Amino acid sequence: MIKSLMDWGIHCLQAGNLQGALHSFEQALWLDANYAEGYLFLGLAQQQSGDRQSAQQSFTKAIALNPQDARFYFYRGELYRQQQAYHQAIADYRQAIALKPDWSEPYSPLGELLFQMGNFPELIPILEALDRAGAGSDTLYFQLGVAYRCTNQIDLAKQNLERVAHLPSARLELKEIYRQKVMDWHFWMMNDAVRNQAYDLALQELVTPASTVLDIGTGSGLLAMQSARAGAKQVFTCEMEPIIAEMAEKIIMRNGYRQVIKVITGDSNLLQIPQDIPERADILVTETFGAWLPAEGALQTIYHARQHLLKPEAKIIPCAGVMYVVLLEAAELHGRYFAGYSSGFDLSWFNHISPYADYKFIGQIGQHEYRLLTEPVPLPRLDFYHAPPQLPELHLELEITNSGTIHGICSWFDLWLSDRHMITTHPDRSLAHNAPSYGQWVQLLEEPLTVEAGDTKELKVTPDGCSLV
Ligand SMILES: C[S@@+](CC[C@H](N)C(=O)[O-])C[C@H]1O[C@@H](n2cnc3c(N)ncnc32)[C@H](O)[C@@H]1O
């Protein structure tokens, strides 16, 4: 009797006869008030009739009668989701999965909700399980890509997003990854003909057919390919940013140097011989310098390479660098980041909420109005065959040669790629048509300082920059 009532109720439910369905399920439950399945179907009929409160009670009753049936939680979860009670819905979907992990139904709506709520750590295993079960779809790969990106698993994010790169939303996500991982200066450097030529000439001077070259900081693969073109027997090039390393590999292949150049994804400071490179290299070439020369870790990188990756008689490109420091008047540049007197009012208190406190400007100061208030002072020459792993701290006394207002401390450098080839980031080149891809480094002072010619100022230089004492 109960079975035929249930069958008729289900038939009515499927046919959209909700009154008939409700009546049949209620009759069945009148015959057996502990029939859990009956409450499930009654709940479904009530839900479809718009009586969500009764439906919720029915599903809850079904669960109370048989807490081991995953379906009851799933359908109550669906009801909660309809009611926008997302936390309860998630809890029910989770319970359904815990009871019956190989039942695929709850995974998708749970994934959807976790995605909406930004709960990516929990979402990832669910989407991975769906993918393994063959339920991969554009939406799934997109969501997985976003979830990996938001949990900083960039390689996996990229792989998944690339699978659905035909979706505009996926392309936007990929762009966001590139924005985070591929700095704009890569493009400036690739197009810095003066720099590129100087490296090329230095490599042509030093590379022989017997040379093994180690290029640290692959980027586009440019210096590695220059090394190969100069005739190196073998080139090892390492790049710590996997997205860039992968792209370099493609570029190297397209340019026909795959046989000679091996790209290693990783930080050179972790490379080992012979695990990563079969033997120590004859030549090191690297371009891992910042506008403040050691800012990208070049001194540590070169020091480590000398100790662990190069032959004792290896050549190093560049062989030396000279940093300069100078005090700078640059009111217009300063005014972009700090407030002072305007229209006769003192607005400098605004600096207390400035996001630019301790701001280091990196760019072409020649594109702003500036005056040098001291002679440029060279720091002790950094000979990369012997330089320590970090810039030694030092104090300098600078004599003011032009009266004015100090707005910042500026630094640039000369880089000697060989004894004959030097590139400079001197601000005089800022306005040239072939301005260097590196800018100058300027530590702006929050409070400008008026000085007279003949005054002296003490400067403290540390590995990270310099400041007035
Ligand atoms: C300034 S770019 C130079 C790219 C290319 N060599 C060129 O000259 O056009 C420096 C690259 O080196 C990488 N890099 C910096 N230090 C590194 C290190 N210690 N090991 C591996 N890669 C490094 C950065 O991720 C960046 O892509």
Coordinates of C-alpha atoms and ligand atoms in Angstrom, one line a residue:
M1 CA 0.0 0.0 0.0
I2 CA 2.7 2.5 1.0
K3 CA 4.7 1.5 -2.1
S4 CA 1.8 2.2 -4.4
L5 CA 1.1 5.5 -2.7
M6 CA 4.7 6.5 -3.1
D7 CA 4.8 5.4 -6.7
W8 CA 1.7 7.4 -7.5
G9 CA 3.0 10.5 -5.6
I10 CA 6.3 10.3 -7.5
H11 CA 4.3 10.0 -10.8
C12 CA 2.3 13.1 -9.8
L13 CA 5.4 15.0 -8.8
Q14 CA 7.0 14.3 -12.2
A15 CA 3.8 15.3 -14.0
G16 CA 3.6 18.6 -12.1
N17 CA 0.5 17.5 -10.2
L18 CA 1.7 18.9 -6.9
Q19 CA -1.6 18.5 -5.1
G20 CA -1.8 14.8 -6.0
A21 CA 1.8 14.3 -5.0
L22 CA 1.3 16.0 -1.6
H23 CA -1.8 14.0 -0.9
S24 CA -0.2 10.6 -1.8
F25 CA 3.0 11.3 0.3
E26 CA 0.9 12.4 3.3
Q27 CA -1.2 9.3 3.0
A28 CA 1.9 7.1 3.0
L29 CA 3.2 8.9 6.1
W30 CA -0.2 8.5 7.8
L31 CA 0.3 4.7 7.3
D32 CA 4.0 4.8 8.6
A33 CA 5.0 8.0 10.4
N34 CA 8.6 6.7 10.6
Y35 CA 9.1 6.3 6.8
A36 CA 12.1 8.6 6.1
E37 CA 11.9 8.3 2.4
G38 CA 8.3 9.5 2.6
Y39 CA 9.5 12.8 4.2
L40 CA 12.0 13.3 1.5
F41 CA 9.4 13.2 -1.2
L42 CA 6.9 15.1 0.8
G43 CA 9.6 17.8 1.3
L44 CA 10.3 17.9 -2.5
A45 CA 6.6 18.3 -3.2
Q46 CA 6.3 21.0 -0.6
Q47 CA 9.4 22.8 -2.0
Q48 CA 8.0 22.7 -5.5
S49 CA 4.7 24.1 -4.1
G50 CA 6.6 27.0 -2.6
D51 CA 6.1 26.0 1.0
R52 CA 9.8 26.1 1.9
Q53 CA 9.3 26.1 5.6
S54 CA 7.3 22.8 5.6
A55 CA 9.8 21.4 3.1
Q56 CA 12.7 22.2 5.5
Q57 CA 10.8 20.5 8.3
S58 CA 10.2 17.4 6.2
F59 CA 13.8 17.1 5.1
T60 CA 14.9 17.5 8.7
K61 CA 12.5 14.8 9.9
A62 CA 13.9 12.5 7.2
I63 CA 17.4 13.2 8.5
A64 CA 16.3 12.5 12.1
L65 CA 14.8 9.2 11.0
N66 CA 17.8 8.1 9.0
P67 CA 20.9 10.3 9.5
Q68 CA 23.0 8.0 7.2
D69 CA 21.2 8.8 3.9
A70 CA 23.2 11.3 1.9
R71 CA 20.2 12.3 -0.2
F72 CA 18.4 13.9 2.7
Y73 CA 21.2 16.3 3.4
F74 CA 21.7 17.0 -0.3
Y75 CA 18.1 18.0 -0.9
R76 CA 17.9 20.0 2.3
G77 CA 21.2 21.7 1.1
E78 CA 19.4 22.5 -2.2
L79 CA 16.5 24.1 -0.3
Y80 CA 18.9 26.1 1.9
R81 CA 20.7 27.3 -1.2
Q82 CA 17.4 28.4 -2.7
Q83 CA 16.7 30.3 0.6
Q84 CA 20.2 31.8 0.3
A85 CA 21.2 30.2 3.6
Y86 CA 24.6 29.4 2.2
H87 CA 26.4 28.3 5.3
Q88 CA 23.7 25.7 6.1
A89 CA 23.6 24.6 2.5
I90 CA 27.4 24.1 2.5
A91 CA 27.2 22.1 5.8
D92 CA 24.6 19.8 4.3
Y93 CA 26.4 19.3 1.0
R94 CA 29.6 18.5 3.0
Q95 CA 27.6 16.0 5.1
A96 CA 26.2 14.3 1.9
I97 CA 29.7 14.0 0.5
A98 CA 31.1 12.6 3.8
L99 CA 28.3 10.0 3.8
K100 CA 28.6 9.1 0.1
P101 CA 31.9 10.4 -1.4
D102 CA 31.4 8.7 -4.8
W103 CA 27.9 10.3 -5.4
S104 CA 28.7 13.2 -7.7
E105 CA 25.5 15.3 -7.2
P106 CA 26.5 17.5 -4.2
Y107 CA 30.0 18.4 -5.6
S108 CA 28.9 20.9 -8.2
P109 CA 26.5 23.0 -6.0
L110 CA 29.0 22.9 -3.2
G111 CA 31.8 24.0 -5.5
E112 CA 29.6 26.8 -6.8
L113 CA 28.9 28.1 -3.3
L114 CA 32.5 27.8 -2.1
F115 CA 33.5 29.7 -5.3
Q116 CA 30.9 32.5 -4.6
M117 CA 32.1 32.7 -1.0
G118 CA 35.8 32.8 -2.0
N119 CA 36.5 29.7 0.1
F120 CA 39.3 28.5 -2.3
P121 CA 41.3 26.2 0.0
E122 CA 38.2 24.0 0.4
L123 CA 37.0 24.5 -3.2
I124 CA 40.2 23.2 -4.8
P125 CA 40.0 19.5 -3.7
I126 CA 36.3 19.4 -4.7
L127 CA 37.0 20.7 -8.2
E128 CA 40.0 18.4 -8.5
A129 CA 37.8 15.5 -7.5
L130 CA 35.2 16.5 -10.1
D131 CA 37.9 16.8 -12.8
R132 CA 39.2 13.3 -11.9
A133 CA 35.7 12.0 -12.2
G134 CA 35.6 13.3 -15.7
A135 CA 33.2 16.2 -14.9
G136 CA 35.6 18.8 -16.2
S137 CA 34.0 21.7 -17.9
D138 CA 34.9 25.3 -18.9
T139 CA 33.3 26.6 -15.7
L140 CA 35.3 24.0 -13.6
Y141 CA 38.6 24.9 -15.2
F142 CA 37.9 28.6 -14.8
Q143 CA 37.0 28.2 -11.2
L144 CA 40.0 26.0 -10.5
G145 CA 42.2 28.6 -12.2
V146 CA 40.8 31.4 -10.0
A147 CA 41.1 29.3 -6.9
Y148 CA 44.7 28.4 -7.6
R149 CA 45.5 32.0 -8.4
C150 CA 43.9 33.2 -5.2
T151 CA 45.9 30.6 -3.2
N152 CA 49.1 31.6 -4.9
Q153 CA 49.5 28.3 -6.9
I154 CA 50.3 30.3 -10.0
D155 CA 51.5 27.4 -12.2
L156 CA 48.4 25.4 -11.7
A157 CA 46.3 28.5 -12.1
K158 CA 47.9 29.3 -15.4
Q159 CA 47.5 25.7 -16.7
N160 CA 43.8 25.6 -15.9
L161 CA 43.1 29.1 -17.2
E162 CA 45.0 28.4 -20.4
R163 CA 42.6 25.4 -21.0
V164 CA 39.7 27.9 -21.2
A165 CA 41.5 30.9 -22.7
H166 CA 38.7 31.2 -25.2
L167 CA 36.6 32.7 -22.3
P168 CA 37.1 36.4 -21.9
S169 CA 36.9 36.0 -18.1
A170 CA 39.8 33.5 -18.2
R171 CA 41.9 35.8 -20.3
L172 CA 41.3 38.6 -17.7
E173 CA 42.5 36.2 -15.0
L174 CA 45.6 35.3 -17.0
K175 CA 46.3 38.9 -17.5
E176 CA 46.1 39.4 -13.7
I177 CA 48.7 36.7 -13.3
Y178 CA 51.0 38.3 -15.8
R179 CA 50.5 41.6 -14.1
Q180 CA 51.7 40.2 -10.8
K181 CA 54.6 38.1 -12.2
V182 CA 55.9 40.0 -15.2
M183 CA 57.1 43.4 -14.4
D184 CA 56.9 46.1 -17.0
W185 CA 60.6 46.7 -17.0
H186 CA 61.1 43.3 -18.8
F187 CA 59.8 45.0 -21.9
W188 CA 62.0 48.1 -21.4
M189 CA 65.1 45.9 -21.0
M190 CA 64.4 43.8 -24.1
N191 CA 64.1 47.0 -26.1
D192 CA 67.1 48.7 -24.5
A193 CA 69.4 48.5 -27.6
V194 CA 72.4 50.1 -25.9
R195 CA 72.3 47.6 -23.0
N196 CA 71.7 44.7 -25.3
Q197 CA 74.6 45.6 -27.6
A198 CA 77.0 46.1 -24.7
Y199 CA 76.2 42.6 -23.3
D200 CA 76.4 41.2 -26.8
L201 CA 79.9 42.7 -27.4
A202 CA 81.2 41.6 -24.0
L203 CA 80.0 38.0 -24.7
Q204 CA 81.6 38.0 -28.2
E205 CA 84.9 39.1 -26.5
L206 CA 84.9 36.3 -23.9
V207 CA 83.0 33.3 -25.3
T208 CA 84.9 30.6 -27.1
P209 CA 83.7 27.4 -28.6
A210 CA 85.0 25.6 -25.5
S211 CA 82.9 27.8 -23.1
T212 CA 80.2 26.7 -20.9
V213 CA 78.1 29.8 -20.0
L214 CA 75.9 30.2 -17.0
D215 CA 73.3 33.0 -17.5
I216 CA 71.5 33.9 -14.2
G217 CA 68.1 35.5 -14.6
T218 CA 66.9 34.3 -18.0
G219 CA 64.0 36.7 -18.6
S220 CA 63.2 36.4 -22.3
G221 CA 66.3 34.3 -22.9
L222 CA 68.2 37.1 -24.6
L223 CA 71.6 36.9 -22.9
A224 CA 71.5 33.1 -23.1
M225 CA 70.9 33.3 -26.9
Q226 CA 73.6 35.9 -27.3
S227 CA 75.9 33.5 -25.5
A228 CA 74.9 30.7 -27.8
R229 CA 75.3 32.9 -30.9
A230 CA 78.7 34.0 -29.7
G231 CA 79.7 30.3 -30.0
A232 CA 79.4 28.8 -26.5
K233 CA 79.5 25.0 -26.4
Q234 CA 76.7 24.9 -23.9
V235 CA 74.6 27.5 -22.0
F236 CA 72.7 27.0 -18.8
T237 CA 70.3 29.7 -17.9
C238 CA 68.2 29.9 -14.8
E239 CA 65.1 31.8 -14.0
M240 CA 63.3 31.8 -10.7
E241 CA 59.9 32.9 -12.0
P242 CA 58.3 29.8 -13.6
I243 CA 56.0 31.7 -16.0
I244 CA 59.0 33.5 -17.4
A245 CA 61.2 30.4 -17.5
E246 CA 58.5 28.6 -19.5
M247 CA 58.2 31.5 -22.0
A248 CA 62.0 31.7 -22.3
E249 CA 62.1 28.0 -23.2
K250 CA 59.6 28.7 -26.0
I251 CA 61.5 31.7 -27.3
I252 CA 64.8 29.8 -27.3
M253 CA 63.2 27.0 -29.2
R254 CA 61.6 29.4 -31.8
N255 CA 65.0 30.9 -32.3
G256 CA 66.6 27.5 -32.9
Y257 CA 68.9 27.3 -29.8
R258 CA 67.2 24.5 -28.0
Q259 CA 70.2 22.1 -28.5
V260 CA 72.7 24.5 -26.9
I261 CA 70.7 26.2 -24.1
K262 CA 69.2 24.5 -21.1
V263 CA 66.6 26.5 -19.1
I264 CA 66.5 25.7 -15.4
T265 CA 63.5 26.9 -13.5
G266 CA 64.7 28.1 -10.1
D267 CA 66.7 30.5 -8.0
S268 CA 70.4 30.3 -8.9
N269 CA 71.2 30.5 -5.2
L270 CA 69.8 27.0 -4.8
L271 CA 71.4 25.4 -7.8
Q272 CA 73.9 22.5 -7.2
I273 CA 76.6 20.9 -9.2
P274 CA 76.2 18.2 -10.6
Q275 CA 72.4 17.9 -9.9
D276 CA 71.4 21.0 -11.8
I277 CA 74.4 21.8 -13.9
P278 CA 76.9 19.0 -14.7
E279 CA 80.0 21.0 -14.0
R280 CA 81.1 24.5 -13.0
A281 CA 80.8 27.1 -15.8
D282 CA 83.6 29.0 -17.6
I283 CA 81.6 32.3 -17.9
L284 CA 78.9 33.9 -15.8
V285 CA 76.6 36.4 -17.4
T286 CA 73.9 38.1 -15.4
E287 CA 71.6 41.0 -15.5
T288 CA 70.0 41.0 -12.1
F289 CA 70.5 44.6 -11.1
G290 CA 68.1 47.1 -9.7
A291 CA 68.0 50.8 -10.1
W292 CA 69.6 50.7 -6.6
L293 CA 72.2 48.4 -8.0
P294 CA 72.1 45.5 -5.4
A295 CA 68.3 45.7 -4.9
E296 CA 67.5 42.5 -6.9
G297 CA 70.1 40.5 -4.9
A298 CA 72.8 40.6 -7.6
L299 CA 75.7 40.7 -5.1
Q300 CA 74.5 37.7 -3.3
T301 CA 73.7 35.9 -6.6
I302 CA 77.2 36.6 -8.0
Y303 CA 78.9 35.7 -4.7
H304 CA 77.0 32.4 -4.6
A305 CA 77.8 31.6 -8.2
R306 CA 81.5 32.3 -7.6
Q307 CA 81.5 29.9 -4.6
H308 CA 79.4 27.1 -6.1
L309 CA 78.8 27.3 -9.8
L310 CA 81.8 28.8 -11.5
K311 CA 85.3 27.5 -12.3
P312 CA 88.0 29.4 -10.3
E313 CA 89.3 31.1 -13.5
A314 CA 85.7 31.8 -14.8
K315 CA 85.0 35.2 -16.4
I316 CA 82.1 37.3 -15.1
I317 CA 79.9 39.6 -17.2
P318 CA 79.6 42.3 -15.9
C319 CA 83.0 42.5 -14.2
A320 CA 82.4 45.5 -12.1
G321 CA 79.9 48.2 -11.1
V322 CA 80.3 51.7 -9.7
M323 CA 77.3 53.3 -7.8
Y324 CA 77.0 57.0 -7.4
V325 CA 75.1 59.0 -4.9
V326 CA 74.1 62.7 -5.0
L327 CA 71.8 65.1 -3.2
L328 CA 69.0 66.3 -5.4
E329 CA 66.7 69.3 -5.6
A330 CA 63.5 68.1 -7.4
A331 CA 60.5 70.0 -6.2
E332 CA 58.1 68.9 -8.9
L333 CA 58.9 65.2 -8.4
H334 CA 58.7 65.6 -4.6
G335 CA 55.3 67.3 -5.0
R336 CA 53.9 64.2 -6.6
Y337 CA 54.3 62.3 -3.4
F338 CA 54.4 64.8 -0.5
A339 CA 52.5 68.0 0.4
G340 CA 54.0 71.2 1.6
Y341 CA 53.0 74.9 1.3
S342 CA 50.3 75.6 -1.2
S343 CA 48.5 78.9 -1.8
G344 CA 50.1 80.2 1.4
F345 CA 48.8 77.3 3.6
D346 CA 50.9 74.7 5.3
L347 CA 49.4 71.4 4.1
S348 CA 52.3 69.2 5.2
W349 CA 50.2 67.5 7.8
F350 CA 48.6 65.6 5.0
N351 CA 51.8 63.7 4.8
H352 CA 50.8 61.9 8.0
I353 CA 48.3 59.9 5.9
S354 CA 50.6 59.7 2.9
P355 CA 51.0 56.1 1.5
Y356 CA 54.4 57.4 0.2
A357 CA 56.2 57.7 3.5
D358 CA 59.8 56.5 2.8
Y359 CA 59.0 56.5 -0.9
K360 CA 61.7 55.4 -3.3
F361 CA 61.1 56.8 -6.8
I362 CA 62.5 54.7 -9.6
G363 CA 62.3 56.3 -13.0
Q364 CA 64.0 58.8 -15.3
I365 CA 64.6 61.9 -13.2
G366 CA 65.6 63.7 -16.4
Q367 CA 61.9 63.7 -17.3
H368 CA 61.4 66.0 -14.2
E369 CA 63.0 69.3 -13.3
Y370 CA 66.0 68.7 -11.1
R371 CA 69.4 70.1 -9.9
L372 CA 72.3 68.3 -8.3
L373 CA 73.2 70.0 -5.0
T374 CA 76.5 68.1 -4.6
E375 CA 79.0 66.4 -6.9
P376 CA 78.0 62.8 -7.6
V377 CA 80.0 60.7 -5.2
P378 CA 81.2 57.3 -6.4
L379 CA 80.9 54.5 -3.9
P380 CA 83.9 52.0 -3.7
R381 CA 84.0 50.1 -7.0
L382 CA 82.3 46.7 -6.8
D383 CA 84.6 44.2 -8.5
F384 CA 82.4 41.3 -9.1
Y385 CA 85.3 38.8 -9.0
H386 CA 85.7 39.7 -5.3
A387 CA 82.6 41.6 -4.2
P388 CA 81.0 40.6 -0.9
P389 CA 77.5 39.1 -0.9
Q390 CA 76.1 42.4 0.3
L391 CA 76.9 46.1 0.0
P392 CA 79.0 47.1 2.9
E393 CA 77.6 49.8 5.1
L394 CA 79.4 53.2 5.0
H395 CA 79.2 56.8 6.0
L396 CA 80.0 59.6 3.6
E397 CA 80.3 63.3 4.0
L398 CA 78.9 65.3 1.1
E399 CA 79.7 68.9 0.5
I400 CA 76.9 71.1 -0.8
T401 CA 78.1 72.7 -4.0
N402 CA 74.8 74.5 -5.0
S403 CA 72.5 76.2 -2.5
G404 CA 69.0 74.9 -2.7
T405 CA 66.5 72.4 -1.1
I406 CA 67.2 68.8 -0.8
H407 CA 64.2 66.7 -1.9
G408 CA 65.9 63.4 -2.2
I409 CA 69.0 61.3 -2.5
C410 CA 69.7 59.9 -5.9
S411 CA 71.7 57.0 -7.1
W412 CA 72.7 55.6 -10.5
F413 CA 75.5 53.3 -11.6
D414 CA 78.0 52.4 -14.3
L415 CA 78.2 48.7 -15.2
W416 CA 81.3 47.5 -16.8
L417 CA 80.4 44.5 -18.9
S418 CA 84.1 44.0 -19.8
D419 CA 87.1 46.3 -19.6
R420 CA 85.9 47.9 -22.9
H421 CA 82.1 48.0 -22.6
M422 CA 80.3 50.1 -20.1
I423 CA 76.6 51.0 -19.7
T424 CA 75.4 53.7 -17.4
T425 CA 72.1 54.8 -15.8
H426 CA 73.3 58.4 -15.5
P427 CA 70.3 60.8 -15.6
D428 CA 71.8 62.6 -18.5
R429 CA 70.6 59.7 -20.6
S430 CA 67.1 60.0 -19.3
L431 CA 65.9 62.1 -22.2
A432 CA 67.9 60.4 -24.9
H433 CA 65.9 58.6 -27.5
N434 CA 67.7 55.5 -26.2
A435 CA 67.3 56.2 -22.5
P436 CA 68.4 53.3 -20.3
S437 CA 65.7 50.8 -19.4
Y438 CA 66.8 51.3 -15.7
G439 CA 65.8 54.5 -14.1
Q440 CA 67.6 56.3 -11.3
W441 CA 66.9 55.5 -7.7
V442 CA 65.7 58.4 -5.6
Q443 CA 65.0 58.2 -1.9
L444 CA 62.6 61.1 -1.4
L445 CA 62.7 63.1 1.9
E446 CA 59.4 63.6 3.6
E447 CA 60.6 67.0 4.9
P448 CA 62.8 68.8 2.3
L449 CA 65.9 70.5 3.7
T450 CA 67.3 73.9 2.8
V451 CA 71.0 74.0 2.4
E452 CA 73.7 76.5 1.5
A453 CA 76.8 76.0 -0.7
G454 CA 79.7 74.9 1.6
D455 CA 77.4 73.0 4.1
T456 CA 78.2 69.4 4.6
K457 CA 75.7 66.5 5.0
E458 CA 76.4 63.1 6.3
L459 CA 75.0 60.2 4.4
K460 CA 74.6 56.6 5.6
V461 CA 74.7 53.9 2.9
T462 CA 73.3 50.5 3.7
P463 CA 72.6 47.4 1.5
D464 CA 69.0 48.6 1.0
G465 CA 69.6 52.3 0.2
C466 CA 70.8 55.5 1.8
S467 CA 69.6 58.2 4.1
L468 CA 70.7 61.5 5.6
V469 CA 72.1 61.1 9.1
Ligands
LIG1 C1 66.4 42.1 -15.2 S1 65.8 40.6 -15.8 C2 66.9 40.2 -17.1 C3 66.4 39.3 -18.1 C4 67.4 39.0 -19.2 N1 68.6 38.3 -18.7 C5 67.8 40.2 -20.0 O1 68.9 40.7 -19.7 O2 67.1 40.7 -20.8 C6 66.2 39.6 -14.5 C7 65.5 38.3 -14.4 O3 66.3 37.5 -13.5 C8 65.5 36.8 -12.6 N2 66.3 36.5 -11.4 C9 66.8 37.4 -10.6 N3 67.6 36.9 -9.7 C10 67.6 35.5 -10.0 C11 68.3 34.4 -9.4 N4 69.1 34.5 -8.4 N5 68.1 33.2 -10.0 C12 67.2 33.1 -11.0 N6 66.6 34.1 -11.6 C13 66.8 35.3 -11.1 C14 64.2 37.6 -12.5 O4 63.1 36.9 -12.2 C15 64.1 38.3 -13.8 O5 63.3 37.6 -14.7

